[in-house]
Short mmCIF file of C-alpha atoms and ligand atoms in Angstrom, two decimals:
data_model
loop_
_atom_site.label_atom_id
_atom_site.label_comp_id
_atom_site.label_asym_id
_atom_site.label_seq_id
_atom_site.Cartn_x
_atom_site.Cartn_y
_atom_site.Cartn_z
CA UNK A 72 -40.36 4.47 -47.27
CA UNK A 73 -42.26 1.51 -48.59
CA UNK A 74 -40.99 -1.41 -47.89
CA UNK A 75 -40.47 -2.97 -51.55
CA UNK A 76 -40.63 -7.12 -52.07
CA UNK A 77 -37.84 -8.12 -54.24
CA UNK A 78 -36.48 -11.16 -56.28
CA UNK A 79 -33.40 -12.25 -57.68
CA UNK A 80 -33.13 -14.22 -60.77
CA UNK A 81 -30.06 -15.80 -61.48
CA UNK A 82 -29.00 -16.85 -65.32
CA UNK A 83 -27.23 -19.71 -65.38
CA UNK A 84 -28.01 -21.77 -67.93
CA UNK A 85 -24.93 -21.39 -70.47
CA UNK A 86 -22.75 -24.01 -71.57
CA UNK A 87 -19.81 -22.30 -70.30
CA UNK A 88 -17.25 -23.85 -73.18
CA UNK A 89 -15.09 -21.32 -73.62
CA UNK A 90 -13.65 -22.50 -69.25
CA UNK A 91 -13.09 -26.28 -71.14
CA UNK A 92 -14.03 -28.27 -67.95
CA UNK A 93 -16.48 -30.94 -67.11
CA UNK A 94 -17.55 -29.17 -64.24
CA UNK A 95 -20.14 -26.35 -64.95
CA UNK A 96 -19.06 -22.98 -65.29
CA UNK A 97 -20.59 -21.25 -62.33
CA UNK A 98 -19.35 -24.15 -59.87
CA UNK A 99 -16.11 -22.69 -60.36
CA UNK A 100 -14.66 -20.84 -57.22
CA UNK A 101 -12.81 -17.71 -56.22
CA UNK A 102 -12.06 -16.83 -52.89
CA UNK A 103 -12.74 -20.52 -51.98
CA UNK A 104 -16.25 -19.79 -52.90
CA UNK A 105 -18.68 -21.45 -56.69
CA UNK A 106 -19.24 -18.23 -58.67
CA UNK A 107 -23.20 -19.20 -58.52
CA UNK A 108 -22.49 -18.85 -54.41
CA UNK A 109 -21.09 -15.23 -54.89
CA UNK A 110 -24.08 -13.99 -57.02
CA UNK A 111 -26.83 -15.28 -54.66
CA UNK A 112 -25.14 -14.14 -51.23
CA UNK A 113 -24.94 -10.94 -52.56
CA UNK A 114 -28.51 -11.01 -54.09
CA UNK A 115 -29.86 -12.05 -50.45
CA UNK A 116 -27.98 -9.12 -49.26
CA UNK A 117 -29.40 -6.59 -51.98
CA UNK A 118 -32.59 -7.72 -50.53
CA UNK A 119 -33.46 -9.92 -52.51
CA UNK A 120 -35.71 -12.33 -50.22
CA UNK A 121 -36.96 -14.24 -53.22
CA UNK A 122 -34.80 -16.17 -55.78
CA UNK A 123 -34.75 -17.43 -58.49
CA UNK A 124 -32.39 -19.30 -60.26
CA UNK A 125 -32.35 -20.45 -64.24
CA UNK A 126 -30.34 -23.43 -65.71
CA UNK A 127 -29.64 -25.79 -68.43
CA UNK A 128 -31.60 -28.96 -68.08
CA UNK A 129 -28.86 -31.04 -67.20
CA UNK A 130 -27.17 -28.85 -64.38
CA UNK A 131 -27.80 -30.74 -61.64
CA UNK A 132 -24.84 -30.59 -59.78
CA UNK A 133 -26.00 -26.53 -60.52
CA UNK A 134 -29.10 -26.53 -58.67
CA UNK A 135 -27.91 -28.83 -56.17
CA UNK A 136 -24.77 -25.85 -55.12
CA UNK A 137 -27.86 -23.19 -55.58
CA UNK A 138 -30.06 -24.87 -52.46
CA UNK A 139 -26.58 -25.69 -50.52
CA UNK A 140 -25.85 -21.85 -50.68
CA UNK A 141 -30.08 -20.37 -50.59
CA UNK A 142 -32.42 -23.78 -49.71
CA UNK A 143 -35.48 -20.99 -50.70
CA UNK A 144 -34.64 -20.79 -53.78
CA UNK A 145 -36.31 -21.67 -56.73
CA UNK A 146 -34.69 -24.18 -59.97
CA UNK A 147 -36.21 -23.31 -62.89
CA UNK A 148 -34.82 -24.96 -66.30
CA UNK A 149 -34.45 -23.54 -69.77
CA UNK A 150 -34.39 -26.41 -71.83
CA UNK A 151 -33.24 -24.07 -75.31
CA UNK A 152 -30.95 -21.49 -74.51
CA UNK A 153 -32.96 -18.98 -76.71
CA UNK A 154 -31.72 -15.64 -74.74
CA UNK A 155 -31.87 -13.79 -72.28
CA UNK A 156 -35.09 -12.36 -71.63
CA UNK A 157 -36.14 -16.34 -72.89
CA UNK A 158 -34.32 -17.58 -69.37
CA UNK A 159 -35.77 -15.10 -67.50
CA UNK A 160 -39.20 -15.57 -69.01
CA UNK A 161 -38.31 -19.11 -67.70
CA UNK A 162 -38.61 -18.09 -64.32
CA UNK A 163 -42.59 -17.20 -65.40
CA UNK A 164 -43.97 -18.67 -62.12
CA UNK A 165 -41.45 -16.75 -59.88
CA UNK A 166 -42.46 -12.87 -61.60
CA UNK A 167 -46.58 -13.84 -61.85
CA UNK A 168 -45.97 -13.15 -57.52
CA UNK A 169 -45.96 -9.40 -58.97
CA UNK A 170 -42.83 -9.02 -56.97
CA UNK A 171 -42.14 -5.11 -56.10
CA UNK A 172 -38.12 -5.14 -57.40
CA UNK A 173 -37.35 -7.72 -59.61
CA UNK A 174 -32.94 -8.13 -60.11
CA UNK A 175 -31.74 -9.81 -63.32
CA UNK A 176 -28.56 -11.60 -62.69
CA UNK A 177 -25.77 -13.58 -64.04
CA UNK A 178 -24.49 -16.23 -62.21
CA UNK A 179 -20.94 -16.13 -64.07
CA UNK A 180 -21.04 -11.63 -62.89
CA UNK A 181 -19.70 -13.16 -59.29
CA UNK A 182 -18.08 -9.78 -58.07
CA UNK A 183 -21.62 -8.11 -58.31
CA UNK A 184 -21.47 -5.59 -54.94
CA UNK A 185 -24.72 -4.89 -53.02
CA UNK A 186 -24.43 -1.36 -53.46
CA UNK A 187 -24.45 -1.54 -57.15
CA UNK A 188 -27.76 -3.91 -56.39
CA UNK A 189 -29.30 -1.15 -53.74
CA UNK A 190 -28.86 1.79 -56.80
CA UNK A 191 -30.61 -0.45 -58.80
CA UNK A 192 -33.28 -0.69 -56.81
CA UNK A 193 -33.80 2.89 -55.67
CA UNK A 194 -34.06 3.91 -59.25
CA UNK A 195 -37.20 1.45 -58.99
CA UNK A 196 -38.19 3.20 -56.05
CA UNK A 197 -37.98 6.47 -57.48
CA UNK A 198 -39.91 5.62 -60.52
CA UNK A 199 -38.39 3.89 -62.96
CA UNK A 200 -39.84 0.50 -64.71
CA UNK A 201 -36.47 -0.35 -66.03
CA UNK A 202 -32.65 0.09 -64.25
CA UNK A 203 -29.86 -0.94 -66.24
CA UNK A 204 -26.10 -1.13 -65.24
CA UNK A 205 -23.69 0.67 -67.32
CA UNK A 206 -19.76 0.60 -67.04
CA UNK A 207 -17.22 1.60 -69.42
CA UNK A 208 -14.99 -0.52 -70.27
CA UNK A 209 -11.17 -0.28 -71.97
CA UNK A 210 -12.76 -2.05 -74.49
CA UNK A 211 -16.25 -1.99 -75.28
CA UNK A 212 -16.35 -4.63 -78.06
CA UNK A 213 -18.91 -6.91 -77.60
CA UNK A 214 -20.72 -5.35 -75.13
CA UNK A 215 -24.44 -4.29 -75.37
CA UNK A 216 -23.75 -0.09 -75.80
CA UNK A 217 -26.12 2.10 -73.68
CA UNK A 218 -28.20 4.45 -76.07
CA UNK A 219 -28.28 7.95 -74.35
CA UNK A 220 -30.13 11.26 -75.14
CA UNK A 221 -31.81 13.46 -73.21
CA UNK A 222 -34.80 12.17 -71.75
CA UNK A 223 -32.91 8.83 -69.93
CA UNK A 224 -31.91 5.40 -71.56
CA UNK A 225 -33.16 4.85 -74.51
CA UNK A 226 -32.25 1.32 -75.48
CA UNK A 227 -29.43 -0.59 -75.67
CA UNK A 228 -27.91 -2.04 -78.46
CA UNK A 229 -25.82 -5.37 -78.54
CA UNK A 230 -22.89 -5.01 -80.47
CA UNK A 231 -23.74 -7.17 -83.89
CA UNK A 232 -26.48 -5.26 -84.06
CA UNK A 233 -25.08 -1.57 -83.91
CA UNK A 234 -24.30 0.79 -86.25
CA UNK A 235 -20.47 2.02 -86.66
CA UNK A 236 -22.15 5.56 -84.83
CA UNK A 237 -23.90 3.12 -82.08
CA UNK A 238 -20.55 1.33 -81.85
CA UNK A 239 -18.67 4.46 -81.24
CA UNK A 240 -20.51 5.30 -77.58
CA UNK A 241 -17.83 4.38 -74.38
CA UNK A 242 -20.77 3.24 -72.02
CA UNK A 243 -21.74 -0.47 -72.07
CA UNK A 244 -24.21 -3.04 -70.65
CA UNK A 245 -22.85 -4.47 -67.65
CA UNK A 246 -25.90 -7.01 -68.34
CA UNK A 247 -27.84 -7.08 -64.84
CA UNK A 248 -31.20 -5.15 -64.57
CA UNK A 249 -33.86 -4.02 -62.21
CA UNK A 250 -37.40 -5.04 -63.42
CA UNK A 251 -40.78 -3.24 -62.10
CA UNK A 252 -42.84 -6.09 -61.14
CA UNK A 253 -45.56 -4.12 -61.92
CA UNK A 254 -44.06 -3.70 -65.48
CA UNK A 255 -41.68 -6.76 -65.94
CA UNK A 256 -44.31 -9.33 -67.53
CA UNK A 257 -46.02 -7.01 -69.89
CA UNK A 258 -42.21 -5.93 -71.16
CA UNK A 259 -40.94 -9.07 -71.44
CA UNK A 260 -43.99 -10.97 -73.24
CA UNK A 261 -42.96 -8.28 -76.04
CA UNK A 262 -39.60 -8.92 -76.77
CA UNK A 263 -39.09 -10.58 -79.74
CA UNK A 264 -36.05 -12.54 -81.76
CA UNK A 265 -35.15 -10.03 -85.17
CA UNK A 266 -32.12 -9.17 -84.20
CA UNK A 267 -28.62 -10.72 -85.84
CA UNK A 268 -28.90 -13.89 -83.15
CA UNK A 269 -31.66 -14.24 -83.63
CA UNK A 270 -32.19 -14.61 -79.81
CA UNK A 271 -34.75 -12.95 -77.08
CA UNK A 272 -33.14 -10.10 -75.44
CA UNK A 273 -33.19 -9.06 -72.35
CA UNK A 274 -31.71 -5.51 -73.37
CA UNK A 275 -34.80 -5.47 -75.57
CA UNK A 276 -36.77 -3.87 -72.61
CA UNK A 277 -35.45 -0.78 -72.68
CA UNK A 278 -36.79 0.68 -75.79
CA UNK A 279 -40.15 -1.76 -74.67
CA UNK A 280 -40.60 0.50 -71.73
CA UNK A 281 -39.74 3.45 -73.70
CA UNK A 282 -42.02 2.99 -76.11
CA UNK A 283 -44.67 1.43 -73.57
CA UNK A 284 -44.11 5.24 -71.92
CA UNK A 285 -42.04 4.11 -68.79
CA UNK A 286 -39.01 5.66 -67.57
CA UNK A 287 -35.30 3.69 -68.24
CA UNK A 288 -31.92 5.14 -66.04
CA UNK A 289 -28.52 3.43 -66.44
CA UNK A 290 -26.67 3.28 -63.36
CA UNK A 291 -23.27 3.79 -64.12
CA UNK A 292 -20.85 1.53 -61.64
CA UNK A 293 -17.35 0.11 -62.51
CA UNK A 294 -15.80 -2.65 -65.15
CA UNK A 295 -14.41 -4.51 -61.80
CA UNK A 296 -18.43 -4.98 -60.36
CA UNK A 297 -19.88 -6.57 -63.68
CA UNK A 298 -16.47 -8.64 -64.79
CA UNK A 299 -18.28 -11.93 -66.18
CA UNK A 300 -16.46 -14.68 -66.46
CA UNK A 301 -15.70 -16.75 -69.74
CA UNK A 302 -12.21 -17.92 -69.69
CA UNK A 303 -10.11 -19.84 -67.23
CA UNK A 304 -7.96 -16.14 -67.68
CA UNK A 305 -10.82 -14.17 -66.83
CA UNK A 306 -11.59 -16.42 -64.31
CA UNK A 307 -7.61 -15.38 -62.47
CA UNK A 308 -8.46 -11.95 -63.37
CA UNK A 309 -12.07 -12.64 -61.14
CA UNK A 310 -9.90 -14.09 -58.12
CA UNK A 311 -7.48 -11.28 -58.00
CA UNK A 312 -9.71 -8.23 -57.96
CA UNK A 313 -12.02 -10.16 -54.63
CA UNK A 314 -8.69 -10.97 -53.62
CA UNK A 315 -7.43 -7.04 -53.49
CA UNK A 316 -10.98 -6.25 -51.92
CA UNK A 317 -10.57 -8.86 -49.15
CA UNK A 318 -6.54 -7.67 -48.57
CA UNK A 319 -8.08 -4.02 -47.86
CA UNK A 320 -10.55 -5.36 -45.96
CA UNK A 321 -8.69 -7.05 -43.85
CA UNK A 322 -6.12 -3.96 -43.64
CA UNK A 323 -8.83 -1.65 -42.97
CA UNK A 324 -9.93 -4.12 -40.05
CA UNK A 325 -6.18 -3.64 -38.47
CA UNK A 326 -4.83 -6.66 -39.83
CA UNK A 327 -1.14 -6.76 -40.51
CA UNK A 328 -0.55 -8.44 -43.99
CA UNK A 329 3.31 -7.69 -44.45
CA UNK A 330 2.82 -8.77 -48.16
CA UNK A 331 -0.36 -7.92 -48.98
CA UNK A 332 -0.58 -9.04 -52.54
CA UNK A 333 1.12 -12.28 -51.52
CA UNK A 334 -1.66 -13.48 -49.36
CA UNK A 335 -4.84 -15.28 -50.40
CA UNK A 336 -8.26 -15.28 -48.20
CA UNK A 337 -11.35 -16.64 -48.51
CA UNK A 338 -14.38 -14.64 -48.35
CA UNK A 339 -15.71 -15.99 -44.96
CA UNK A 340 -11.53 -15.38 -43.66
CA UNK A 341 -12.15 -13.82 -40.13
CA UNK A 342 -9.63 -11.70 -38.08
CA UNK A 343 -9.75 -10.78 -34.42
CA UNK A 344 -7.69 -7.21 -33.52
CA UNK A 345 -3.74 -7.19 -34.28
CA UNK A 346 -2.89 -10.20 -35.98
CA UNK A 347 -0.09 -10.53 -38.50
CA UNK A 348 0.19 -11.80 -41.70
CA UNK A 349 3.65 -13.16 -43.00
CA UNK A 350 4.12 -13.62 -47.21
CA UNK A 351 2.87 -16.32 -48.63
CA UNK A 352 0.56 -17.91 -46.71
CA UNK A 353 -3.02 -19.05 -47.78
CA UNK A 354 -6.17 -19.43 -46.29
CA UNK A 355 -8.66 -21.61 -47.59
CA UNK A 356 -12.66 -21.38 -46.33
CA UNK A 357 -13.77 -21.62 -42.90
CA UNK A 358 -10.60 -19.92 -41.10
CA UNK A 359 -11.05 -17.80 -37.80
CA UNK A 360 -7.53 -16.79 -36.44
CA UNK A 361 -7.93 -14.81 -33.15
CA UNK A 362 -6.43 -11.78 -31.51
CA UNK A 363 -2.85 -11.15 -31.65
CA UNK A 364 -1.75 -14.90 -33.60
CA UNK A 365 1.16 -15.22 -36.10
CA UNK A 366 0.73 -16.84 -39.04
CA UNK A 367 4.04 -17.14 -40.34
CA UNK A 368 5.82 -17.58 -44.21
CA UNK A 369 4.33 -20.80 -46.71
CA UNK A 370 1.40 -21.75 -43.96
CA UNK A 371 -1.80 -23.19 -45.49
CA UNK A 372 -4.64 -22.95 -43.67
CA UNK A 373 -8.61 -24.10 -44.45
CA UNK A 374 -11.54 -24.85 -42.25
CA UNK A 375 -9.53 -23.99 -38.54
CA UNK A 376 -9.49 -21.66 -35.48
CA UNK A 377 -6.57 -20.19 -34.52
CA UNK A 378 -6.27 -19.14 -30.95
CA UNK A 379 -5.65 -15.93 -29.61
CA UNK A 380 -1.48 -15.51 -29.16
CA UNK A 381 -0.97 -18.87 -31.63
CA UNK A 382 2.17 -18.77 -33.69
CA UNK A 383 1.54 -21.06 -36.75
CA UNK A 384 4.44 -21.89 -38.66
CA UNK A 385 6.60 -20.86 -40.93
CA UNK A 386 5.43 -24.35 -43.31
CA UNK A 387 2.16 -24.49 -41.37
CA UNK A 388 -0.33 -26.93 -42.58
CA UNK A 389 -3.60 -26.53 -40.87
CA UNK A 390 -6.91 -28.99 -42.72
CA UNK A 391 -10.71 -29.23 -42.00
CA UNK A 392 -10.92 -29.28 -38.06
CA UNK A 393 -7.90 -28.29 -36.78
CA UNK A 394 -8.87 -26.03 -32.90
CA UNK A 395 -6.25 -24.51 -31.96
CA UNK A 396 -5.76 -23.05 -28.90
CA UNK A 397 -4.43 -19.74 -27.02
CA UNK A 398 -1.00 -19.85 -26.76
CA UNK A 399 -0.59 -23.18 -28.99
CA UNK A 400 2.30 -22.91 -31.58
CA UNK A 401 2.52 -25.32 -34.41
CA UNK A 402 5.73 -25.32 -36.12
CA UNK A 403 7.27 -25.47 -39.39
CA UNK A 404 6.86 -29.12 -41.48
CA UNK A 405 3.33 -29.85 -38.56
CA UNK A 406 0.64 -30.80 -40.18
CA UNK A 407 -2.61 -30.21 -37.88
CA UNK A 408 -6.18 -31.99 -39.45
CA UNK A 409 -9.49 -32.59 -37.13
CA UNK A 410 -7.55 -32.29 -34.06
CA UNK A 411 -8.33 -30.09 -30.79
CA UNK A 412 -4.41 -28.34 -29.52
CA UNK A 413 -5.32 -27.28 -26.32
CA UNK A 414 -4.00 -24.02 -24.84
CA UNK A 415 -0.55 -23.38 -24.16
CA UNK A 416 0.39 -26.99 -26.50
CA UNK A 417 2.80 -27.41 -29.22
CA UNK A 418 4.08 -29.30 -31.72
CA UNK A 419 7.21 -27.12 -33.34
CA UNK A 420 8.22 -29.17 -36.03
CA UNK A 421 7.71 -31.83 -38.63
CA UNK A 422 5.27 -33.96 -36.91
CA UNK A 423 1.33 -35.94 -38.33
CA UNK A 424 -1.60 -34.30 -35.62
CA UNK A 425 -4.67 -36.07 -37.08
CA UNK A 426 -8.20 -37.12 -35.16
CA UNK A 427 -6.94 -35.98 -31.85
CA UNK A 428 -6.70 -33.70 -29.15
CA UNK A 429 -3.99 -31.97 -26.80
CA UNK A 430 -4.28 -31.96 -23.87
CA UNK A 431 -2.99 -28.20 -22.50
CA UNK A 432 0.62 -27.34 -22.27
CA UNK A 433 1.64 -30.65 -23.64
CA UNK A 434 5.22 -30.88 -26.27
CA UNK A 435 4.86 -33.07 -29.28
CA UNK A 436 8.12 -33.75 -30.38
CA UNK A 437 10.08 -33.47 -34.28
CA UNK A 438 8.69 -37.01 -36.27
CA UNK A 439 5.35 -37.25 -33.76
CA UNK A 440 2.98 -39.19 -36.30
CA UNK A 441 -0.41 -40.30 -35.16
CA UNK A 442 -0.50 -43.27 -36.90
CA UNK A 443 -4.77 -42.62 -36.97
CA UNK A 444 -5.32 -44.94 -40.25
CA UNK A 445 -5.13 -48.43 -40.32
CA UNK A 446 -6.50 -48.73 -44.30
CA UNK A 447 -9.71 -49.01 -43.63
CA UNK A 448 -10.15 -46.70 -40.44
CA UNK A 449 -9.91 -43.41 -39.00
CA UNK A 450 -9.24 -43.79 -35.04
CA UNK A 451 -8.25 -41.41 -32.36
CA UNK A 452 -5.50 -40.66 -30.05
CA UNK A 453 -5.88 -38.62 -26.93
CA UNK A 454 -2.92 -36.77 -25.40
CA UNK A 455 -3.36 -35.76 -21.43
CA UNK A 456 -2.46 -32.23 -20.78
CA UNK A 457 1.01 -31.49 -20.30
CA UNK A 458 2.29 -34.90 -22.02
CA UNK A 459 5.67 -35.05 -23.04
CA UNK A 460 5.69 -37.16 -26.60
CA UNK A 461 9.43 -37.42 -27.18
CA UNK A 462 10.40 -37.15 -30.62
CA UNK A 463 10.10 -39.46 -33.81
CA UNK A 464 7.11 -41.41 -31.98
CA UNK A 465 4.06 -43.01 -33.87
CA UNK A 466 1.01 -43.51 -31.65
CA UNK A 467 -0.95 -45.79 -33.30
CA UNK A 468 -4.63 -44.82 -32.94
CA UNK A 469 -6.66 -45.94 -31.39
CA UNK A 470 -4.53 -44.73 -28.07
CA UNK A 471 -4.51 -42.47 -25.18
CA UNK A 472 -1.62 -40.39 -23.64
CA UNK A 473 -2.72 -39.97 -19.78
CA UNK A 474 -1.93 -36.44 -18.26
CA UNK A 475 1.76 -35.87 -17.77
CA UNK A 476 3.02 -38.68 -19.42
CA UNK A 477 5.95 -39.30 -20.46
CA UNK A 478 6.83 -40.59 -24.11
CA UNK A 479 10.29 -41.87 -25.21
CA UNK A 480 11.88 -41.20 -28.11
CA UNK A 481 11.59 -43.48 -31.00
CA UNK A 482 8.39 -45.07 -29.71
CA UNK A 483 5.27 -47.45 -31.16
CA UNK A 484 2.88 -46.77 -28.96
CA UNK A 485 0.56 -48.90 -29.33
CA UNK A 486 -1.11 -49.21 -25.58
CA UNK A 487 -2.98 -46.95 -22.94
CA UNK A 488 -0.20 -45.25 -21.57
CA UNK A 489 -1.39 -43.86 -17.62
CA UNK A 490 -1.56 -40.68 -16.45
CA UNK A 491 2.73 -39.92 -15.35
CA UNK A 492 3.88 -43.10 -16.83
CA UNK A 493 6.96 -43.65 -18.83
CA UNK A 494 6.18 -45.45 -21.85
CA UNK A 495 9.73 -46.26 -24.05
CA UNK A 496 9.81 -48.66 -27.04
CA UNK A 497 13.14 -48.92 -28.67
CA UNK A 498 15.21 -51.64 -29.54
CA UNK A 499 18.19 -52.78 -27.09
CA UNK A 500 20.84 -50.24 -27.75
CA UNK A 501 23.94 -51.53 -28.32
CA UNK A 502 27.81 -50.39 -28.24
CA UNK A 503 31.00 -52.45 -29.41
CA UNK A 504 34.37 -50.35 -28.36
CA UNK A 505 36.34 -50.27 -30.86
CA UNK A 506 34.36 -51.24 -34.09
CA UNK A 507 33.49 -48.34 -36.39
CA UNK A 508 37.84 -47.71 -36.23
CA UNK A 509 38.83 -51.63 -37.08
CA UNK A 510 35.85 -51.47 -39.92
CA UNK A 511 38.06 -47.84 -41.23
CA UNK A 512 41.73 -50.05 -41.41
CA UNK A 513 40.19 -52.81 -43.26
CA UNK A 514 39.05 -50.50 -45.98
CA UNK A 515 41.07 -48.18 -46.48
CA UNK A 516 44.26 -50.95 -47.82
CA UNK A 517 41.81 -52.18 -50.15
CA UNK A 518 40.86 -48.27 -51.57
CA UNK A 519 44.20 -47.33 -52.11
CA UNK A 520 44.41 -50.92 -53.99
CA UNK A 521 41.51 -50.39 -56.15
CA UNK A 522 43.37 -46.76 -57.16
CA UNK A 523 46.64 -48.06 -57.88
CA UNK A 524 45.28 -50.34 -60.12
CA UNK A 525 43.45 -47.62 -61.85
CA UNK A 526 46.81 -46.27 -63.11
CA UNK A 527 48.31 -46.97 -66.52
C1 UD1 B 1189 -24.68 -9.02 -71.79
C2 UD1 B 1189 -26.01 -8.58 -72.55
C3 UD1 B 1189 -25.02 -7.87 -72.97
C4 UD1 B 1189 -23.55 -7.47 -72.01
C5 UD1 B 1189 -23.52 -8.30 -71.90
C6 UD1 B 1189 -22.31 -8.13 -70.19
C7 UD1 B 1189 -28.39 -9.35 -73.32
C8 UD1 B 1189 -28.77 -9.88 -74.28
N1 UD1 B 1189 -27.01 -8.69 -73.97
O1 UD1 B 1189 -24.08 -10.40 -73.54
O2 UD1 B 1189 -25.72 -6.33 -73.51
O3 UD1 B 1189 -22.88 -6.36 -72.79
O4 UD1 B 1189 -24.03 -9.49 -70.75
O5 UD1 B 1189 -21.25 -9.11 -69.79
O6 UD1 B 1189 -28.56 -9.71 -72.29
N2 UD1 B 1189 -28.21 -17.11 -70.12
C9 UD1 B 1189 -29.29 -17.92 -69.91
N3 UD1 B 1189 -29.67 -18.29 -71.24
C10 UD1 B 1189 -29.85 -18.15 -72.31
C11 UD1 B 1189 -28.59 -17.25 -72.69
C12 UD1 B 1189 -27.91 -16.60 -71.22
O7 UD1 B 1189 -29.22 -18.50 -69.11
O8 UD1 B 1189 -30.58 -18.32 -73.47
C13 UD1 B 1189 -27.13 -16.26 -69.00
C14 UD1 B 1189 -25.91 -16.89 -69.19
O9 UD1 B 1189 -25.59 -18.51 -68.84
C15 UD1 B 1189 -25.16 -15.73 -68.39
C16 UD1 B 1189 -26.22 -14.49 -69.22
O10 UD1 B 1189 -27.19 -15.44 -69.60
O11 UD1 B 1189 -25.03 -15.89 -67.56
C17 UD1 B 1189 -25.67 -13.86 -70.00
O12 UD1 B 1189 -25.90 -14.20 -70.65
P1 UD1 B 1189 -24.61 -13.96 -72.39
O13 UD1 B 1189 -24.60 -14.74 -72.90
O14 UD1 B 1189 -23.04 -14.20 -71.74
O15 UD1 B 1189 -24.47 -12.54 -72.78
P2 UD1 B 1189 -23.57 -11.49 -73.74
O16 UD1 B 1189 -23.37 -11.98 -75.13
O17 UD1 B 1189 -22.44 -11.24 -72.78
MG1 MG B 1190 -21.22 -13.17 -71.10
#
């Protein structure tokens, strides 16, 4: 089949007032990514080479996010929100390029899958001028209804404009639509606003195409694919659907999720073979977990690499830039940030390792802190291979601990320590024989006197 060019237009000029948030609706996140990121990425994956995003006049932060995700995307502004057809026509310059296929997507409908978009485009390739994504919701109230007859899709009737008979139709408009580029402008320009809302409805494209003697079809998909987000509750529902998909994909790829419903993933979480994830683990964006690693319960991991066979948690926190080599152990209440922990190194309990390198096989004792911040700037700590950092040590950066060096417990290290040296920084220990016993003898009689005084 001939290659067909494709323009995807993402509508996101809405205010999203029902989110009750200072953040524009499409900048809210699910699976660690903004809604608009999901939509644009799916459009690209479905072959949308050309991208157009329609935004409100004051949506500069959304424009920046769209450019971050898809640098080539053209940004169009819809000055007044006069309806979905009006919004599409705001991207007129892109429409005038006459792409073969035009996909109209909504910025607040992030769960749409590539497969559904491909089916819409296939319908165009087979001759339809308009292809509409339909679904059968449990409760159709509020949605446009797909009016069909023997000849196919004849119209979409918005809920407010629908007759009682039309409202009884179960098949609804998911909102997303594909238009043949050849006819799109002619169709869109004929759309008026003679309806209950006085809005230019994109949905009128169906009846207009039919009146022009063109074909329109409905392609049915799941409710999840077209789930739109208007409220925080719907945001949470969409997150739940996405998490279900991500967990299923991880398990299909061989990851052992002991309690899948309690593990939160990002769309870019990458797992090797034979990884085990215990209950209650959160993966933020940018995490790679390599073969055979085990992530134990209550760990929070973001922007990190976990090397082969490594063990993380329970109760570990890996922040962006944590880079754990093979067989590294990061145990309970250990936080790692912007630090490379080389093969076989261990920090098993209660430590903060930030802006650091920990050499291969080094051992970081409980209570070790890299003091990386002096109130103004961050500084680095470099710990050599095989070094041993005694418990409760403060390593005041910038500082270098040589290979195989030994730091005595409770030290405050401010100077570099050469390889294989011992560094100890601790007050002299004083022992006073019998001191505690004498204290008790002094105190006990007084306590007895006090109790006696209380009695009437
Ligand atoms: C739309 C459909 C309806 C469908 C429903 C599915 C139309 C006329 N109706 O209704 O048939 O069942 O989606 O959820 O298309 N937007 C703009 N500029 C505008 C108006 C809207 O950019 O002037 C954007 C919104 O930001 C949003 C999308 O278009 O991303 C859809 O608009 P919305 O108001 O949510 O349409 P619905 O009433 O839900
Ligand atoms: Mg809507």
